[in-house]
Amino acid sequence: MDADVIVIGAGLAGLVAAAEIADAGRRVLLLDQEPEASFGGQAWWSFGGLFLVDSPEQRRMGIRDSKELALQDWFGSAGFDREDDEDRWGRKWAEAYIDFAAGEKRSWLRAMGIRFFPVVGWAERGGYLADGHGNSVPRFHVVWGTGPAVVAPFEQRVREHMRQGRVVYRPRHRVDQLLTARGAVCGASGSVLAPSDAARGEASTREVIDSFEYRAQAVLVSSGGIGGNHELIRANWPERLGPAPRRMLSGVPAHVDGRMLGIAEEAGGRIVNRDRMWHYTEGIKNWNPVWPSHGIRILPGPSSIWLDAKGRRFDAPNFPGFDTLGTLEAIMRTGYDYSWFILTQKIIQKEFALSGSEQNPDLTGKSIRQVLGRALSGVPGPVKAFMDKGEDFIVAGTLAELVEGMNRLTGENLLSLPHIERQLLARDREIDNAFAKDLQITAMRGARNYRGDRWIRAAKPHKLLDPNNGPLIAVRLNIVSRKTLGGLQTDLAGRVLDAAGSPVPGLYAAGEASGFGGGGMHGYRALEGTFLGGCLFTGRTAGRAIAADMG
């Protein structure tokens, strides 16, 4: 045996699992196709949001949360409807994850030095009935230091095990096949790729210079999903979301290609819920890209007016930050794969943030001074850079100039000034009273009842066409590929199941490759802050189970 366990993928789930297995005294071989610069995978790039239930941070913000409310929200969003088959284990993982998020998750992370920004964010607000999709209360806890700070303690644990000889790390080792013997997975073989000096997230060469074959008692697949493989996304795109977009930006590096899912399937593992996926609708093309078609997601507050490609306001509750996949479906049903925000200078100053560790240098760098400066000094620096250099932003002094610029940007001349002006005037008339029939304005005012939004996320309601609130800003919004909600079906020990529902001996999965647990613990929709947490929970669970199974 070359190791007790082979872990494939050095992202967050793989690092957590490797650390747990090595903590138990087992030898781990950690394989990854990318150079060492990409250690930590997609999690390093993330905003660092984690889903917690009834946390001290929530209570300090006046939020009353409970495990019962979180379960209500989760199941209302998930919409599990394949419970005798594909959803059987996903639902069980969801229940276990809610227990974790309401229980030891926070104390476990704090014991490793992870801390949280004090203002809890309110993502995926839903906008339907109480038992439907969405978070009833704010639960999005941003880690102080964002994604890199989530990765750091697990990287430190793994590197210490590397120094002690319990973990051997092999970058540039691309697995092409899982080895089997007597019906059990017993190793992996593949290609050694040429050394690469590509920086984190950059595309690296696929030149093959050697081959390898390693054997172990167990193999854990933690290789991520399909978010960087647009062909595979389109092949699995569900009809319920309308036609697949002709053009997408990529929210993840190109190496998130899904190839290990097919390799695990060839070894007997079952992939379920292939049609469930999570893509963002508020994407802008990165003016300073790291990977091909690099897209950044806007994290919007509730006030921007959302128009389709022809300038028509979307129906309720397709408002910024309410229902990601509902709005994705609404956009794709228009026959176009882009949409628009129209907003003011006052809105962008208060409400615009960008997802990603590199787009939030204040939080990532743990600078209290810079964070306070964000709240006091107008448009955040990264957002201002997109306003100045990004191709999707238009700034104008009048609505006529704005609409002209929007038509010029697309070259399609789909937008009518009188049509857009009529809608904005109608909306502005609703501002005159403290009550309104426009549900977006009602939602804006509701958001400001939560002091976290009132402080940093929701602008005071105002008229868009009042020059005192300008200039006007339009943003073309693109679809940004991101997460795979389905994956390898696993039991509550992280063991990969076959088509008959039995464990494939020696094969485990964690993270996005397992649909964040069970082949899809989110069901059809996610509540946000649940992807990193799913990697943490499945990596920890599978790592501990593997160590226990070995005695």
PDB file of C-alpha atoms in Angstrom, residues 295-444:
ATOM      1  CA  GLY A 295     -17.297  36.432 -13.917  1.00  0.00           C
ATOM      2  CA  ILE A 296     -17.882  38.213 -10.609  1.00  0.00           C
ATOM      3  CA  ARG A 297     -21.225  38.179  -8.866  1.00  0.00           C
ATOM      4  CA  ILE A 298     -22.765  41.366  -7.537  1.00  0.00           C
ATOM      5  CA  LEU A 299     -24.125  40.903  -4.018  1.00  0.00           C
ATOM      6  CA  PRO A 300     -26.964  43.414  -4.311  1.00  0.00           C
ATOM      7  CA  GLY A 301     -29.128  45.117  -1.768  1.00  0.00           C
ATOM      8  CA  PRO A 302     -32.890  45.233  -2.429  1.00  0.00           C
ATOM      9  CA  SER A 303     -33.322  48.561  -4.249  1.00  0.00           C
ATOM     10  CA  SER A 304     -32.060  48.253  -7.847  1.00  0.00           C
ATOM     11  CA  ILE A 305     -34.737  48.009 -10.526  1.00  0.00           C
ATOM     12  CA  TRP A 306     -34.366  44.711 -12.421  1.00  0.00           C
ATOM     13  CA  LEU A 307     -35.302  44.760 -16.117  1.00  0.00           C
ATOM     14  CA  ASP A 308     -35.163  42.034 -18.736  1.00  0.00           C
ATOM     15  CA  ALA A 309     -33.292  42.451 -22.024  1.00  0.00           C
ATOM     16  CA  LYS A 310     -36.256  44.348 -23.497  1.00  0.00           C
ATOM     17  CA  GLY A 311     -36.567  46.703 -20.548  1.00  0.00           C
ATOM     18  CA  ARG A 312     -39.523  45.108 -18.750  1.00  0.00           C
ATOM     19  CA  ARG A 313     -39.545  44.906 -14.957  1.00  0.00           C
ATOM     20  CA  PHE A 314     -39.605  41.378 -13.634  1.00  0.00           C
ATOM     21  CA  ASP A 315     -42.620  40.285 -11.637  1.00  0.00           C
ATOM     22  CA  ALA A 316     -42.489  39.818  -7.860  1.00  0.00           C
ATOM     23  CA  PRO A 317     -40.564  38.331  -6.138  1.00  0.00           C
ATOM     24  CA  ASN A 318     -37.798  38.575  -8.722  1.00  0.00           C
ATOM     25  CA  PHE A 319     -36.033  41.328  -6.835  1.00  0.00           C
ATOM     26  CA  PRO A 320     -32.297  41.559  -6.085  1.00  0.00           C
ATOM     27  CA  GLY A 321     -31.284  39.022  -3.454  1.00  0.00           C
ATOM     28  CA  PHE A 322     -34.608  37.168  -3.168  1.00  0.00           C
ATOM     29  CA  ASP A 323     -34.675  34.027  -5.329  1.00  0.00           C
ATOM     30  CA  THR A 324     -31.654  33.195  -7.456  1.00  0.00           C
ATOM     31  CA  LEU A 325     -33.094  30.315  -9.466  1.00  0.00           C
ATOM     32  CA  GLY A 326     -36.543  31.879  -9.735  1.00  0.00           C
ATOM     33  CA  THR A 327     -34.983  34.913 -11.370  1.00  0.00           C
ATOM     34  CA  LEU A 328     -32.742  32.685 -13.517  1.00  0.00           C
ATOM     35  CA  GLU A 329     -35.854  30.973 -14.865  1.00  0.00           C
ATOM     36  CA  ALA A 330     -37.551  34.330 -15.482  1.00  0.00           C
ATOM     37  CA  ILE A 331     -34.528  35.594 -17.409  1.00  0.00           C
ATOM     38  CA  MET A 332     -34.146  32.493 -19.555  1.00  0.00           C
ATOM     39  CA  ARG A 333     -37.867  32.500 -20.413  1.00  0.00           C
ATOM     40  CA  THR A 334     -37.378  35.880 -22.095  1.00  0.00           C
ATOM     41  CA  GLY A 335     -35.245  34.306 -24.825  1.00  0.00           C
ATOM     42  CA  TYR A 336     -32.167  36.288 -23.761  1.00  0.00           C
ATOM     43  CA  ASP A 337     -29.358  35.340 -21.402  1.00  0.00           C
ATOM     44  CA  TYR A 338     -28.797  38.742 -19.837  1.00  0.00           C
ATOM     45  CA  SER A 339     -30.752  41.372 -17.921  1.00  0.00           C
ATOM     46  CA  TRP A 340     -30.255  44.846 -16.427  1.00  0.00           C
ATOM     47  CA  PHE A 341     -30.080  46.698 -13.145  1.00  0.00           C
ATOM     48  CA  ILE A 342     -30.946  50.402 -13.106  1.00  0.00           C
ATOM     49  CA  LEU A 343     -29.943  52.244  -9.949  1.00  0.00           C
ATOM     50  CA  THR A 344     -28.557  55.487  -8.581  1.00  0.00           C
ATOM     51  CA  GLN A 345     -25.302  56.647  -7.057  1.00  0.00           C
ATOM     52  CA  LYS A 346     -26.927  56.457  -3.619  1.00  0.00           C
ATOM     53  CA  ILE A 347     -27.872  52.828  -4.159  1.00  0.00           C
ATOM     54  CA  ILE A 348     -24.478  51.713  -5.433  1.00  0.00           C
ATOM     55  CA  GLN A 349     -22.726  53.413  -2.511  1.00  0.00           C
ATOM     56  CA  LYS A 350     -24.804  51.562   0.074  1.00  0.00           C
ATOM     57  CA  GLU A 351     -25.898  48.351  -1.558  1.00  0.00           C
ATOM     58  CA  PHE A 352     -23.287  47.026  -3.958  1.00  0.00           C
ATOM     59  CA  ALA A 353     -20.742  44.462  -2.842  1.00  0.00           C
ATOM     60  CA  LEU A 354     -18.874  41.954  -4.985  1.00  0.00           C
ATOM     61  CA  SER A 355     -18.488  38.289  -4.177  1.00  0.00           C
ATOM     62  CA  GLY A 356     -15.007  36.867  -3.743  1.00  0.00           C
ATOM     63  CA  SER A 357     -12.028  37.230  -1.456  1.00  0.00           C
ATOM     64  CA  GLU A 358     -10.047  39.301  -3.958  1.00  0.00           C
ATOM     65  CA  GLN A 359     -12.940  41.766  -4.364  1.00  0.00           C
ATOM     66  CA  ASN A 360     -13.095  42.478  -0.638  1.00  0.00           C
ATOM     67  CA  PRO A 361      -9.560  43.434   0.406  1.00  0.00           C
ATOM     68  CA  ASP A 362     -10.789  45.043   3.628  1.00  0.00           C
ATOM     69  CA  LEU A 363     -12.511  41.916   4.937  1.00  0.00           C
ATOM     70  CA  THR A 364      -9.902  39.572   3.468  1.00  0.00           C
ATOM     71  CA  GLY A 365      -7.078  41.625   4.958  1.00  0.00           C
ATOM     72  CA  LYS A 366      -8.904  41.891   8.290  1.00  0.00           C
ATOM     73  CA  SER A 367      -8.609  45.683   8.259  1.00  0.00           C
ATOM     74  CA  ILE A 368     -11.061  47.331  10.629  1.00  0.00           C
ATOM     75  CA  ARG A 369     -10.019  50.749   9.331  1.00  0.00           C
ATOM     76  CA  GLN A 370     -10.777  49.814   5.734  1.00  0.00           C
ATOM     77  CA  VAL A 371     -14.091  48.206   6.667  1.00  0.00           C
ATOM     78  CA  LEU A 372     -15.166  51.400   8.423  1.00  0.00           C
ATOM     79  CA  GLY A 373     -13.962  53.342   5.395  1.00  0.00           C
ATOM     80  CA  ARG A 374     -16.248  51.256   3.176  1.00  0.00           C
ATOM     81  CA  ALA A 375     -19.239  52.444   5.167  1.00  0.00           C
ATOM     82  CA  LEU A 376     -18.174  56.083   5.186  1.00  0.00           C
ATOM     83  CA  SER A 377     -16.391  56.836   1.923  1.00  0.00           C
ATOM     84  CA  GLY A 378     -18.880  56.256  -0.872  1.00  0.00           C
ATOM     85  CA  VAL A 379     -18.550  53.603  -3.564  1.00  0.00           C
ATOM     86  CA  PRO A 380     -16.261  50.741  -2.432  1.00  0.00           C
ATOM     87  CA  GLY A 381     -12.943  50.678  -4.290  1.00  0.00           C
ATOM     88  CA  PRO A 382     -13.450  47.329  -6.089  1.00  0.00           C
ATOM     89  CA  VAL A 383     -16.932  48.418  -7.211  1.00  0.00           C
ATOM     90  CA  LYS A 384     -15.558  51.762  -8.405  1.00  0.00           C
ATOM     91  CA  ALA A 385     -12.944  49.900 -10.443  1.00  0.00           C
ATOM     92  CA  PHE A 386     -15.725  48.036 -12.257  1.00  0.00           C
ATOM     93  CA  MET A 387     -17.610  51.282 -12.816  1.00  0.00           C
ATOM     94  CA  ASP A 388     -14.501  52.775 -14.405  1.00  0.00           C
ATOM     95  CA  LYS A 389     -13.118  49.743 -16.258  1.00  0.00           C
ATOM     96  CA  GLY A 390     -15.822  47.088 -16.488  1.00  0.00           C
ATOM     97  CA  GLU A 391     -17.595  46.691 -19.807  1.00  0.00           C
ATOM     98  CA  ASP A 392     -21.001  46.028 -18.199  1.00  0.00           C
ATOM     99  CA  PHE A 393     -21.394  49.417 -16.423  1.00  0.00           C
ATOM    100  CA  ILE A 394     -22.963  52.568 -17.864  1.00  0.00           C
ATOM    101  CA  VAL A 395     -23.102  55.847 -15.948  1.00  0.00           C
ATOM    102  CA  ALA A 396     -25.151  58.773 -17.224  1.00  0.00           C
ATOM    103  CA  GLY A 397     -26.612  62.066 -16.100  1.00  0.00           C
ATOM    104  CA  THR A 398     -30.031  61.518 -17.682  1.00  0.00           C
ATOM    105  CA  LEU A 399     -32.247  58.541 -18.394  1.00  0.00           C
ATOM    106  CA  ALA A 400     -32.096  59.242 -22.142  1.00  0.00           C
ATOM    107  CA  GLU A 401     -28.296  59.054 -22.081  1.00  0.00           C
ATOM    108  CA  LEU A 402     -28.467  55.914 -19.968  1.00  0.00           C
ATOM    109  CA  VAL A 403     -30.834  54.046 -22.315  1.00  0.00           C
ATOM    110  CA  GLU A 404     -28.783  55.128 -25.320  1.00  0.00           C
ATOM    111  CA  GLY A 405     -25.683  53.672 -23.653  1.00  0.00           C
ATOM    112  CA  MET A 406     -27.476  50.415 -22.812  1.00  0.00           C
ATOM    113  CA  ASN A 407     -28.545  49.943 -26.429  1.00  0.00           C
ATOM    114  CA  ARG A 408     -25.067  50.799 -27.624  1.00  0.00           C
ATOM    115  CA  LEU A 409     -23.504  48.229 -25.309  1.00  0.00           C
ATOM    116  CA  THR A 410     -25.548  45.301 -26.598  1.00  0.00           C
ATOM    117  CA  GLY A 411     -25.902  46.495 -30.191  1.00  0.00           C
ATOM    118  CA  GLU A 412     -29.436  45.077 -30.232  1.00  0.00           C
ATOM    119  CA  ASN A 413     -31.442  48.307 -29.774  1.00  0.00           C
ATOM    120  CA  LEU A 414     -34.090  46.490 -27.719  1.00  0.00           C
ATOM    121  CA  LEU A 415     -34.718  49.218 -25.160  1.00  0.00           C
ATOM    122  CA  SER A 416     -37.333  51.967 -25.478  1.00  0.00           C
ATOM    123  CA  LEU A 417     -36.800  55.187 -23.519  1.00  0.00           C
ATOM    124  CA  PRO A 418     -40.553  55.925 -23.095  1.00  0.00           C
ATOM    125  CA  HIS A 419     -41.216  52.353 -21.899  1.00  0.00           C
ATOM    126  CA  ILE A 420     -38.458  52.434 -19.267  1.00  0.00           C
ATOM    127  CA  GLU A 421     -39.293  55.978 -18.214  1.00  0.00           C
ATOM    128  CA  ARG A 422     -42.948  55.062 -17.669  1.00  0.00           C
ATOM    129  CA  GLN A 423     -41.986  52.183 -15.344  1.00  0.00           C
ATOM    130  CA  LEU A 424     -39.513  54.261 -13.350  1.00  0.00           C
ATOM    131  CA  LEU A 425     -41.970  57.138 -12.955  1.00  0.00           C
ATOM    132  CA  ALA A 426     -44.630  54.707 -11.741  1.00  0.00           C
ATOM    133  CA  ARG A 427     -42.197  53.259  -9.250  1.00  0.00           C
ATOM    134  CA  ASP A 428     -41.077  56.698  -8.051  1.00  0.00           C
ATOM    135  CA  ARG A 429     -44.656  57.791  -7.341  1.00  0.00           C
ATOM    136  CA  GLU A 430     -44.863  54.948  -4.782  1.00  0.00           C
ATOM    137  CA  ILE A 431     -42.095  56.581  -2.721  1.00  0.00           C
ATOM    138  CA  ASP A 432     -44.301  59.509  -1.666  1.00  0.00           C
ATOM    139  CA  ASN A 433     -45.972  57.496   1.108  1.00  0.00           C
ATOM    140  CA  ALA A 434     -44.692  55.234   3.872  1.00  0.00           C
ATOM    141  CA  PHE A 435     -46.844  52.483   2.362  1.00  0.00           C
ATOM    142  CA  ALA A 436     -47.101  51.260  -1.220  1.00  0.00           C
ATOM    143  CA  LYS A 437     -48.569  48.567  -3.461  1.00  0.00           C
ATOM    144  CA  ASP A 438     -45.231  48.039  -5.238  1.00  0.00           C
ATOM    145  CA  LEU A 439     -43.950  44.909  -3.508  1.00  0.00           C
ATOM    146  CA  GLN A 440     -40.310  45.769  -4.124  1.00  0.00           C
ATOM    147  CA  ILE A 441     -40.709  49.028  -2.231  1.00  0.00           C
ATOM    148  CA  THR A 442     -42.480  47.150   0.553  1.00  0.00           C
ATOM    149  CA  ALA A 443     -39.556  44.713   0.611  1.00  0.00           C
ATOM    150  CA  MET A 444     -37.028  47.564   0.704  1.00  0.00           C
TER     151      MET A 444
END
